[in-house]
């Protein structure tokens, strides 16, 4: 399949970037440069997601050490915990679903970071295992699933941003060449 990159800078390639913004000359170059700068900073969200997940995991270990037994009043209020087998099944289903969604977004080059919701779900799994009294035995399963999900989210964002930066740099070179018609490319 031949893309706008392979054909050159024509048609939608210019209109889908900052170069298609209003303004002439230096304004379009500046807009393109600002977009590149923003794209270079965006993968920090993915790295932050990984760090926050690791901190959440460390907190989960610490909470179990601080509260090894759930108070009886809270247990009466919440009822019996689900079995660890059911929690394990839910973790596996959630992990595979998340991985499939991430991989499908990787194919589409999604520039949005969607890892924040995973912090909540992984925190929920830590709480379910804590409530079931099986956090220590299942900690590494949650950690492995979570770190895989967050690493893929980060990789997806990083690769999509790098691809978009390459496109914007190509547009920037094209616009620079247009402003300097006497100089060759």
PDB file of C-alpha atoms in Angstrom:
ATOM      1  CA  UNK A   1       0.000   0.000   0.000  1.00  0.00           C
ATOM      2  CA  UNK A   2       1.461   3.334  -1.029  1.00  0.00           C
ATOM      3  CA  UNK A   3       1.083   6.078   1.546  1.00  0.00           C
ATOM      4  CA  UNK A   4       1.480   9.835   1.377  1.00  0.00           C
ATOM      5  CA  UNK A   5       5.014   9.385   2.693  1.00  0.00           C
ATOM      6  CA  UNK A   6       5.976   7.124  -0.178  1.00  0.00           C
ATOM      7  CA  UNK A   7       4.398   9.370  -2.817  1.00  0.00           C
ATOM      8  CA  UNK A   8       5.849  12.595  -1.474  1.00  0.00           C
ATOM      9  CA  UNK A   9       4.263  15.554   0.226  1.00  0.00           C
ATOM     10  CA  UNK A  10       1.064  16.110  -1.641  1.00  0.00           C
ATOM     11  CA  UNK A  11      -2.600  16.286  -0.822  1.00  0.00           C
ATOM     12  CA  UNK A  12      -3.706  15.110   2.616  1.00  0.00           C
ATOM     13  CA  UNK A  13      -0.161  14.842   3.974  1.00  0.00           C
ATOM     14  CA  UNK A  14       0.029  18.604   4.314  1.00  0.00           C
ATOM     15  CA  UNK A  15      -3.537  19.089   5.495  1.00  0.00           C
ATOM     16  CA  UNK A  16      -3.317  16.474   8.263  1.00  0.00           C
ATOM     17  CA  UNK A  17      -0.444  18.210   9.999  1.00  0.00           C
ATOM     18  CA  UNK A  18       0.318  21.537  11.547  1.00  0.00           C
ATOM     19  CA  UNK A  19       1.476  22.659   8.108  1.00  0.00           C
ATOM     20  CA  UNK A  20      -2.141  22.813   6.998  1.00  0.00           C
ATOM     21  CA  UNK A  21      -2.954  25.374   9.685  1.00  0.00           C
ATOM     22  CA  UNK A  22      -3.877  28.879   8.776  1.00  0.00           C
ATOM     23  CA  UNK A  23      -1.158  31.391   8.143  1.00  0.00           C
ATOM     24  CA  UNK A  24       1.613  31.687   5.651  1.00  0.00           C
ATOM     25  CA  UNK A  25       5.326  31.144   5.622  1.00  0.00           C
ATOM     26  CA  UNK A  26       6.944  31.266   9.041  1.00  0.00           C
ATOM     27  CA  UNK A  27       3.627  30.695  10.832  1.00  0.00           C
ATOM     28  CA  UNK A  28       3.219  27.284   9.254  1.00  0.00           C
ATOM     29  CA  UNK A  29       6.842  26.416   9.966  1.00  0.00           C
ATOM     30  CA  UNK A  30       6.433  27.509  13.571  1.00  0.00           C
ATOM     31  CA  UNK A  31       3.205  25.518  13.961  1.00  0.00           C
ATOM     32  CA  UNK A  32       4.933  22.445  12.567  1.00  0.00           C
ATOM     33  CA  UNK A  33       7.908  22.919  14.914  1.00  0.00           C
ATOM     34  CA  UNK A  34       5.586  23.330  17.905  1.00  0.00           C
ATOM     35  CA  UNK A  35       3.721  20.154  16.979  1.00  0.00           C
ATOM     36  CA  UNK A  36       7.021  18.249  16.796  1.00  0.00           C
ATOM     37  CA  UNK A  37       8.010  19.601  20.208  1.00  0.00           C
ATOM     38  CA  UNK A  38       4.654  18.502  21.656  1.00  0.00           C
ATOM     39  CA  UNK A  39       4.970  15.056  20.095  1.00  0.00           C
ATOM     40  CA  UNK A  40       8.430  14.609  21.595  1.00  0.00           C
ATOM     41  CA  UNK A  41       7.055  15.261  25.083  1.00  0.00           C
ATOM     42  CA  UNK A  42       3.957  13.095  24.805  1.00  0.00           C
ATOM     43  CA  UNK A  43       5.607   9.691  25.514  1.00  0.00           C
ATOM     44  CA  UNK A  44       6.389  10.962  29.019  1.00  0.00           C
ATOM     45  CA  UNK A  45       2.765  10.076  29.840  1.00  0.00           C
ATOM     46  CA  UNK A  46       3.522   6.430  29.103  1.00  0.00           C
ATOM     47  CA  UNK A  47       6.644   6.430  31.255  1.00  0.00           C
ATOM     48  CA  UNK A  48       4.675   8.111  34.031  1.00  0.00           C
ATOM     49  CA  UNK A  49       2.029   5.384  33.763  1.00  0.00           C
ATOM     50  CA  UNK A  50       4.685   2.682  34.220  1.00  0.00           C
ATOM     51  CA  UNK A  51       6.148   4.491  37.240  1.00  0.00           C
ATOM     52  CA  UNK A  52       2.718   4.999  38.822  1.00  0.00           C
ATOM     53  CA  UNK A  53       1.886   1.319  38.348  1.00  0.00           C
ATOM     54  CA  UNK A  54       5.136   0.285  40.044  1.00  0.00           C
ATOM     55  CA  UNK A  55       4.340   2.671  42.918  1.00  0.00           C
ATOM     56  CA  UNK A  56       0.802   1.248  43.142  1.00  0.00           C
ATOM     57  CA  UNK A  57       2.294  -2.249  43.300  1.00  0.00           C
ATOM     58  CA  UNK A  58       4.678  -1.262  46.079  1.00  0.00           C
ATOM     59  CA  UNK A  59       1.795   0.345  47.947  1.00  0.00           C
ATOM     60  CA  UNK A  60      -0.232  -2.865  47.581  1.00  0.00           C
ATOM     61  CA  UNK A  61       2.571  -4.841  49.196  1.00  0.00           C
ATOM     62  CA  UNK A  62       2.841  -2.296  51.977  1.00  0.00           C
ATOM     63  CA  UNK A  63      -0.928  -2.233  52.587  1.00  0.00           C
ATOM     64  CA  UNK A  64      -0.937  -5.993  53.039  1.00  0.00           C
ATOM     65  CA  UNK A  65       1.835  -5.674  55.611  1.00  0.00           C
ATOM     66  CA  UNK A  66      -0.081  -2.912  57.435  1.00  0.00           C
ATOM     67  CA  UNK A  67      -3.530  -4.528  57.208  1.00  0.00           C
ATOM     68  CA  UNK A  68      -3.000  -8.311  57.078  1.00  0.00           C
ATOM     69  CA  UNK A  69      -6.567  -8.920  58.256  1.00  0.00           C
ATOM     70  CA  UNK A  70      -9.650  -7.063  57.046  1.00  0.00           C
ATOM     71  CA  UNK A  71     -11.731  -5.883  60.047  1.00  0.00           C
ATOM     72  CA  UNK A  72     -14.759  -8.079  60.806  1.00  0.00           C
ATOM     73  CA  UNK A  73     -17.186  -5.136  60.540  1.00  0.00           C
ATOM     74  CA  UNK A  74     -15.993  -4.358  57.023  1.00  0.00           C
ATOM     75  CA  UNK A  75     -16.231  -8.018  56.040  1.00  0.00           C
ATOM     76  CA  UNK A  76     -19.844  -8.169  57.285  1.00  0.00           C
ATOM     77  CA  UNK A  77     -20.656  -5.008  55.328  1.00  0.00           C
ATOM     78  CA  UNK A  78     -19.080  -6.237  52.082  1.00  0.00           C
ATOM     79  CA  UNK A  79     -19.922  -9.909  52.364  1.00  0.00           C
ATOM     80  CA  UNK A  80     -17.828 -12.880  51.349  1.00  0.00           C
ATOM     81  CA  UNK A  81     -14.958 -12.351  48.953  1.00  0.00           C
ATOM     82  CA  UNK A  82     -14.999 -13.955  45.527  1.00  0.00           C
ATOM     83  CA  UNK A  83     -12.882 -17.074  45.248  1.00  0.00           C
ATOM     84  CA  UNK A  84      -9.312 -16.597  44.085  1.00  0.00           C
ATOM     85  CA  UNK A  85     -10.075 -18.783  41.072  1.00  0.00           C
ATOM     86  CA  UNK A  86     -12.730 -16.300  39.932  1.00  0.00           C
ATOM     87  CA  UNK A  87     -10.375 -13.378  40.522  1.00  0.00           C
ATOM     88  CA  UNK A  88      -7.672 -15.217  38.547  1.00  0.00           C
ATOM     89  CA  UNK A  89     -10.072 -15.757  35.651  1.00  0.00           C
ATOM     90  CA  UNK A  90     -11.088 -12.091  35.737  1.00  0.00           C
ATOM     91  CA  UNK A  91      -7.419 -11.023  35.724  1.00  0.00           C
ATOM     92  CA  UNK A  92      -6.628 -13.245  32.734  1.00  0.00           C
ATOM     93  CA  UNK A  93      -9.686 -12.081  30.782  1.00  0.00           C
ATOM     94  CA  UNK A  94      -8.961  -8.438  31.585  1.00  0.00           C
ATOM     95  CA  UNK A  95      -5.289  -8.782  30.660  1.00  0.00           C
ATOM     96  CA  UNK A  96      -5.964 -10.418  27.305  1.00  0.00           C
ATOM     97  CA  UNK A  97      -8.717  -7.924  26.505  1.00  0.00           C
ATOM     98  CA  UNK A  98      -6.436  -5.004  27.339  1.00  0.00           C
ATOM     99  CA  UNK A  99      -3.602  -6.462  25.270  1.00  0.00           C
ATOM    100  CA  UNK A 100      -5.852  -7.007  22.264  1.00  0.00           C
ATOM    101  CA  UNK A 101      -7.128  -3.429  22.479  1.00  0.00           C
ATOM    102  CA  UNK A 102      -3.594  -2.053  22.805  1.00  0.00           C
ATOM    103  CA  UNK A 103      -2.375  -4.096  19.847  1.00  0.00           C
ATOM    104  CA  UNK A 104      -5.303  -2.922  17.719  1.00  0.00           C
ATOM    105  CA  UNK A 105      -4.497   0.695  18.627  1.00  0.00           C
ATOM    106  CA  UNK A 106      -0.870   0.031  17.701  1.00  0.00           C
ATOM    107  CA  UNK A 107      -1.993  -0.916  14.215  1.00  0.00           C
ATOM    108  CA  UNK A 108      -3.922   2.354  13.949  1.00  0.00           C
ATOM    109  CA  UNK A 109      -1.152   4.617  15.259  1.00  0.00           C
ATOM    110  CA  UNK A 110      -3.239   6.097  18.084  1.00  0.00           C
ATOM    111  CA  UNK A 111      -1.543   9.159  19.600  1.00  0.00           C
ATOM    112  CA  UNK A 112      -3.622   9.175  22.799  1.00  0.00           C
ATOM    113  CA  UNK A 113      -2.367   7.567  25.977  1.00  0.00           C
ATOM    114  CA  UNK A 114      -5.020   5.278  27.392  1.00  0.00           C
ATOM    115  CA  UNK A 115      -3.125   3.736  30.280  1.00  0.00           C
ATOM    116  CA  UNK A 116      -4.723   5.697  33.101  1.00  0.00           C
ATOM    117  CA  UNK A 117      -7.783   3.459  33.258  1.00  0.00           C
ATOM    118  CA  UNK A 118      -5.508   0.446  33.736  1.00  0.00           C
ATOM    119  CA  UNK A 119      -4.256   1.929  37.012  1.00  0.00           C
ATOM    120  CA  UNK A 120      -7.790   1.705  38.369  1.00  0.00           C
ATOM    121  CA  UNK A 121      -8.334  -1.840  37.155  1.00  0.00           C
ATOM    122  CA  UNK A 122      -4.992  -3.073  38.454  1.00  0.00           C
ATOM    123  CA  UNK A 123      -5.677  -1.346  41.777  1.00  0.00           C
ATOM    124  CA  UNK A 124      -9.008  -3.159  41.845  1.00  0.00           C
ATOM    125  CA  UNK A 125      -7.297  -6.506  41.367  1.00  0.00           C
ATOM    126  CA  UNK A 126      -4.901  -5.717  44.200  1.00  0.00           C
ATOM    127  CA  UNK A 127      -7.913  -4.915  46.416  1.00  0.00           C
ATOM    128  CA  UNK A 128      -9.811  -8.069  45.416  1.00  0.00           C
ATOM    129  CA  UNK A 129      -6.832 -10.275  46.212  1.00  0.00           C
ATOM    130  CA  UNK A 130      -6.227  -8.397  49.467  1.00  0.00           C
ATOM    131  CA  UNK A 131      -9.865  -8.896  50.459  1.00  0.00           C
ATOM    132  CA  UNK A 132      -9.657 -12.584  49.541  1.00  0.00           C
ATOM    133  CA  UNK A 133      -6.505 -12.911  51.663  1.00  0.00           C
ATOM    134  CA  UNK A 134      -4.443 -14.012  48.663  1.00  0.00           C
ATOM    135  CA  UNK A 135      -2.522 -10.898  47.649  1.00  0.00           C
ATOM    136  CA  UNK A 136       0.888 -12.255  48.615  1.00  0.00           C
ATOM    137  CA  UNK A 137       0.396 -15.415  46.525  1.00  0.00           C
ATOM    138  CA  UNK A 138      -0.952 -13.516  43.505  1.00  0.00           C
ATOM    139  CA  UNK A 139       1.082 -10.313  43.623  1.00  0.00           C
ATOM    140  CA  UNK A 140       3.482 -11.334  40.859  1.00  0.00           C
ATOM    141  CA  UNK A 141       0.637 -12.354  38.543  1.00  0.00           C
ATOM    142  CA  UNK A 142      -0.924  -8.903  38.870  1.00  0.00           C
ATOM    143  CA  UNK A 143       2.464  -7.225  38.565  1.00  0.00           C
ATOM    144  CA  UNK A 144       3.399  -9.194  35.424  1.00  0.00           C
ATOM    145  CA  UNK A 145       0.037  -8.476  33.784  1.00  0.00           C
ATOM    146  CA  UNK A 146       0.191  -4.809  34.719  1.00  0.00           C
ATOM    147  CA  UNK A 147       3.770  -4.191  33.669  1.00  0.00           C
ATOM    148  CA  UNK A 148       3.067  -5.880  30.329  1.00  0.00           C
ATOM    149  CA  UNK A 149      -0.008  -3.716  29.752  1.00  0.00           C
ATOM    150  CA  UNK A 150       1.726  -0.493  30.776  1.00  0.00           C
ATOM    151  CA  UNK A 151       4.870  -1.274  28.785  1.00  0.00           C
ATOM    152  CA  UNK A 152       2.791  -1.915  25.658  1.00  0.00           C
ATOM    153  CA  UNK A 153       0.792   1.286  26.217  1.00  0.00           C
ATOM    154  CA  UNK A 154       4.057   3.200  26.506  1.00  0.00           C
ATOM    155  CA  UNK A 155       5.556   1.506  23.446  1.00  0.00           C
ATOM    156  CA  UNK A 156       2.395   2.210  21.448  1.00  0.00           C
ATOM    157  CA  UNK A 157       2.476   5.896  22.335  1.00  0.00           C
ATOM    158  CA  UNK A 158       6.208   6.201  21.711  1.00  0.00           C
ATOM    159  CA  UNK A 159       6.104   4.531  18.279  1.00  0.00           C
ATOM    160  CA  UNK A 160       3.032   6.495  17.164  1.00  0.00           C
ATOM    161  CA  UNK A 161       4.686   9.756  18.229  1.00  0.00           C
ATOM    162  CA  UNK A 162       7.935   8.846  16.466  1.00  0.00           C
ATOM    163  CA  UNK A 163       6.044   8.110  13.248  1.00  0.00           C
ATOM    164  CA  UNK A 164       4.143  11.385  13.489  1.00  0.00           C
ATOM    165  CA  UNK A 165       7.394  13.267  14.220  1.00  0.00           C
ATOM    166  CA  UNK A 166       8.916  11.784  11.050  1.00  0.00           C
ATOM    167  CA  UNK A 167       5.895  12.975   9.063  1.00  0.00           C
ATOM    168  CA  UNK A 168       6.047  16.444  10.566  1.00  0.00           C
ATOM    169  CA  UNK A 169       9.782  16.698   9.935  1.00  0.00           C
ATOM    170  CA  UNK A 170       9.176  15.748   6.311  1.00  0.00           C
ATOM    171  CA  UNK A 171       6.526  18.458   6.058  1.00  0.00           C
ATOM    172  CA  UNK A 172       8.897  20.894   7.759  1.00  0.00           C
ATOM    173  CA  UNK A 173      11.621  20.125   5.208  1.00  0.00           C
ATOM    174  CA  UNK A 174       9.096  20.549   2.395  1.00  0.00           C
ATOM    175  CA  UNK A 175       7.921  23.912   3.734  1.00  0.00           C
ATOM    176  CA  UNK A 176      11.490  25.073   4.283  1.00  0.00           C
ATOM    177  CA  UNK A 177      12.319  24.164   0.692  1.00  0.00           C
ATOM    178  CA  UNK A 178       9.224  26.065  -0.501  1.00  0.00           C
ATOM    179  CA  UNK A 179      10.340  29.203   1.321  1.00  0.00           C
ATOM    180  CA  UNK A 180      13.823  28.974  -0.197  1.00  0.00           C
ATOM    181  CA  UNK A 181      13.078  28.298  -3.880  1.00  0.00           C
ATOM    182  CA  UNK A 182      16.657  29.015  -4.990  1.00  0.00           C
ATOM    183  CA  UNK A 183      18.148  26.260  -2.822  1.00  0.00           C
ATOM    184  CA  UNK A 184      17.779  22.586  -3.778  1.00  0.00           C
ATOM    185  CA  UNK A 185      16.567  19.800  -1.492  1.00  0.00           C
TER     186      UNK A 185
END
